[in-house]
PDB file of C-alpha atoms in Angstrom:
ATOM      1  CA  MET A 869     299.362 -57.233 -29.974  1.00  0.00           C
ATOM      2  CA  LYS A 870     296.604 -59.740 -30.163  1.00  0.00           C
ATOM      3  CA  ALA A 871     296.207 -61.853 -32.451  1.00  0.00           C
ATOM      4  CA  PRO A 872     292.933 -61.967 -35.477  1.00  0.00           C
ATOM      5  CA  VAL A 873     289.780 -64.252 -34.273  1.00  0.00           C
ATOM      6  CA  VAL A 874     287.914 -65.655 -36.184  1.00  0.00           C
ATOM      7  CA  GLY A 875     284.101 -65.072 -36.156  1.00  0.00           C
ATOM      8  CA  ASN A 876     280.767 -67.638 -35.650  1.00  0.00           C
ATOM      9  CA  LEU A 877     280.592 -70.426 -37.740  1.00  0.00           C
ATOM     10  CA  TYR A 878     277.107 -71.244 -39.046  1.00  0.00           C
ATOM     11  CA  VAL A 879     275.455 -74.706 -40.791  1.00  0.00           C
ATOM     12  CA  SER A 880     273.286 -74.304 -43.919  1.00  0.00           C
ATOM     13  CA  ASN A 881     271.875 -77.084 -46.997  1.00  0.00           C
ATOM     14  CA  VAL A 882     272.146 -79.500 -45.502  1.00  0.00           C
ATOM     15  CA  THR A 883     271.106 -82.316 -47.715  1.00  0.00           C
ATOM     16  CA  HIS A 884     272.012 -86.270 -47.041  1.00  0.00           C
ATOM     17  CA  LYS A 885     275.462 -86.102 -48.440  1.00  0.00           C
ATOM     18  CA  SER A 886     276.917 -82.396 -47.984  1.00  0.00           C
ATOM     19  CA  PHE A 887     276.385 -79.214 -45.579  1.00  0.00           C
ATOM     20  CA  SER A 888     278.148 -75.872 -45.910  1.00  0.00           C
ATOM     21  CA  VAL A 889     279.545 -73.596 -43.711  1.00  0.00           C
ATOM     22  CA  SER A 890     280.246 -70.155 -43.877  1.00  0.00           C
ATOM     23  CA  TRP A 891     281.510 -67.275 -40.756  1.00  0.00           C
ATOM     24  CA  ASN A 892     281.058 -64.081 -40.581  1.00  0.00           C
ATOM     25  CA  GLY A 893     283.300 -62.027 -37.433  1.00  0.00           C
ATOM     26  CA  THR A 894     286.539 -62.241 -39.391  1.00  0.00           C
ATOM     27  CA  GLU A 895     289.116 -59.565 -38.253  1.00  0.00           C
ATOM     28  CA  SER A 896     291.724 -58.757 -41.763  1.00  0.00           C
ATOM     29  CA  GLY A 897     294.450 -59.775 -40.826  1.00  0.00           C
ATOM     30  CA  PHE A 898     294.190 -63.350 -41.926  1.00  0.00           C
ATOM     31  CA  GLU A 899     296.455 -64.924 -44.825  1.00  0.00           C
ATOM     32  CA  GLY A 900     293.570 -67.652 -44.826  1.00  0.00           C
ATOM     33  CA  PHE A 901     291.851 -70.394 -43.191  1.00  0.00           C
ATOM     34  CA  ILE A 902     291.760 -74.364 -42.653  1.00  0.00           C
ATOM     35  CA  LEU A 903     288.700 -75.872 -42.540  1.00  0.00           C
ATOM     36  CA  GLU A 904     288.643 -79.375 -41.710  1.00  0.00           C
ATOM     37  CA  VAL A 905     285.647 -81.611 -41.283  1.00  0.00           C
ATOM     38  CA  ILE A 906     285.341 -85.264 -39.040  1.00  0.00           C
ATOM     39  CA  ASP A 907     283.280 -87.462 -38.800  1.00  0.00           C
ATOM     40  CA  THR A 908     282.528 -87.933 -35.209  1.00  0.00           C
ATOM     41  CA  SER A 909     282.257 -91.744 -34.731  1.00  0.00           C
ATOM     42  CA  TRP A 910     285.650 -91.605 -37.455  1.00  0.00           C
ATOM     43  CA  LEU A 911     284.754 -94.042 -40.048  1.00  0.00           C
ATOM     44  CA  LYS A 912     286.925 -91.394 -42.084  1.00  0.00           C
ATOM     45  CA  GLU A 913     289.517 -90.072 -42.514  1.00  0.00           C
ATOM     46  CA  PRO A 914     289.773 -86.483 -41.363  1.00  0.00           C
ATOM     47  CA  VAL A 915     289.023 -83.551 -44.218  1.00  0.00           C
ATOM     48  CA  GLU A 916     291.467 -80.270 -44.013  1.00  0.00           C
ATOM     49  CA  LEU A 917     291.015 -77.528 -46.797  1.00  0.00           C
ATOM     50  CA  ASN A 918     293.110 -74.669 -47.659  1.00  0.00           C
ATOM     51  CA  VAL A 919     290.562 -72.017 -47.729  1.00  0.00           C
ATOM     52  CA  SER A 920     291.360 -68.202 -49.626  1.00  0.00           C
ATOM     53  CA  HIS A 921     291.332 -64.983 -46.987  1.00  0.00           C
ATOM     54  CA  ASN A 922     288.383 -63.785 -48.686  1.00  0.00           C
ATOM     55  CA  THR A 923     285.814 -66.429 -48.944  1.00  0.00           C
ATOM     56  CA  MET A 924     283.308 -66.771 -46.065  1.00  0.00           C
ATOM     57  CA  SER A 925     281.779 -69.758 -46.487  1.00  0.00           C
ATOM     58  CA  TYR A 926     282.233 -73.272 -48.091  1.00  0.00           C
ATOM     59  CA  ASP A 927     280.222 -76.297 -49.546  1.00  0.00           C
ATOM     60  CA  ILE A 928     281.303 -79.923 -48.085  1.00  0.00           C
ATOM     61  CA  LYS A 929     280.283 -82.508 -50.168  1.00  0.00           C
ATOM     62  CA  GLY A 930     280.997 -86.442 -50.463  1.00  0.00           C
ATOM     63  CA  LEU A 931     279.842 -86.920 -47.477  1.00  0.00           C
ATOM     64  CA  GLU A 932     278.164 -90.245 -45.696  1.00  0.00           C
ATOM     65  CA  PRO A 933     274.173 -89.615 -45.888  1.00  0.00           C
ATOM     66  CA  SER A 934     273.057 -89.965 -41.638  1.00  0.00           C
ATOM     67  CA  THR A 935     276.464 -88.829 -39.600  1.00  0.00           C
ATOM     68  CA  ASP A 936     277.037 -86.289 -37.710  1.00  0.00           C
ATOM     69  CA  TYR A 937     280.091 -84.643 -38.480  1.00  0.00           C
ATOM     70  CA  ILE A 938     282.319 -81.528 -36.285  1.00  0.00           C
ATOM     71  CA  ALA A 939     283.338 -78.608 -38.699  1.00  0.00           C
ATOM     72  CA  TYR A 940     286.578 -76.392 -37.318  1.00  0.00           C
ATOM     73  CA  LEU A 941     287.107 -73.214 -38.492  1.00  0.00           C
ATOM     74  CA  TYR A 942     290.978 -71.876 -38.142  1.00  0.00           C
ATOM     75  CA  GLY A 943     293.202 -68.520 -39.243  1.00  0.00           C
ATOM     76  CA  VAL A 944     296.038 -68.632 -40.484  1.00  0.00           C
ATOM     77  CA  MET A 945     298.285 -65.802 -39.553  1.00  0.00           C
ATOM     78  CA  LYS A 946     301.878 -65.579 -40.376  1.00  0.00           C
ATOM     79  CA  GLY A 947     302.218 -69.416 -41.749  1.00  0.00           C
ATOM     80  CA  ARG A 948     300.653 -70.203 -38.513  1.00  0.00           C
ATOM     81  CA  ARG A 949     297.184 -71.221 -36.986  1.00  0.00           C
ATOM     82  CA  THR A 950     294.761 -69.709 -34.916  1.00  0.00           C
ATOM     83  CA  HIS A 951     292.659 -70.864 -32.307  1.00  0.00           C
ATOM     84  CA  ALA A 952     289.690 -73.188 -33.828  1.00  0.00           C
ATOM     85  CA  ILE A 953     285.768 -72.495 -33.709  1.00  0.00           C
ATOM     86  CA  SER A 954     284.153 -75.198 -34.069  1.00  0.00           C
ATOM     87  CA  THR A 955     280.171 -76.278 -34.853  1.00  0.00           C
ATOM     88  CA  VAL A 956     278.269 -80.099 -35.715  1.00  0.00           C
ATOM     89  CA  ALA A 957     276.682 -80.813 -38.490  1.00  0.00           C
ATOM     90  CA  THR A 958     274.270 -84.339 -39.022  1.00  0.00           C
ATOM     91  CA  THR A 959     274.415 -85.077 -42.940  1.00  0.00           C
ATOM     92  CA  GLY A 960     270.419 -85.988 -43.858  1.00  0.00           C
ATOM     93  CA  ILE A 961     268.628 -89.622 -44.240  1.00  0.00           C
ATOM     94  CA  SER A 962     269.333 -90.920 -48.662  1.00  0.00           C
ATOM     95  CA  SER A 963     266.667 -90.613 -49.928  1.00  0.00           C
ATOM     96  CA  SER A 964     266.978 -94.415 -51.102  1.00  0.00           C
ATOM     97  CA  PHE A 965     266.876 -95.386 -47.363  1.00  0.00           C
ATOM     98  CA  ILE A 966     263.690 -93.659 -47.434  1.00  0.00           C
ATOM     99  CA  TYR A 967     262.043 -95.332 -50.235  1.00  0.00           C
ATOM    100  CA  SER A 968     262.697 -98.262 -48.825  1.00  0.00           C
ATOM    101  CA  ILE A 969     260.825 -97.708 -45.383  1.00  0.00           C
ATOM    102  CA  MET A 970     257.691 -96.463 -47.850  1.00  0.00           C
ATOM    103  CA  SER A 971     258.026 -99.624 -49.629  1.00  0.00           C
ATOM    104  CA  TYR A 972     257.434-101.953 -46.890  1.00  0.00           C
ATOM    105  CA  ASP A 973     254.886 -99.569 -45.782  1.00  0.00           C
ATOM    106  CA  ILE A 974     252.448-100.727 -48.687  1.00  0.00           C
TER     107      ILE A 974
END
């Protein structure tokens, strides 16, 4: 019997402190999901989140501005992780940084 596969992973709603990930195409049979978020510079510890089996999106908050992140999504079946799918997201520039740049233009 072939193990279920997690579908595609998408990024949306990007701000300077957060982004959302959503996935589709998942087959039934998952007990849940594990969402792992890592900044590509490894400045912070990776964050691992347990996500319910009937959830298809998650808002990732409390991130650093102007930072590249990789989000990995694993399905969980019989207590074990499936192969991960991943996507990359870059948080936006904070509004205070934009304001300070604009102040110098005056």
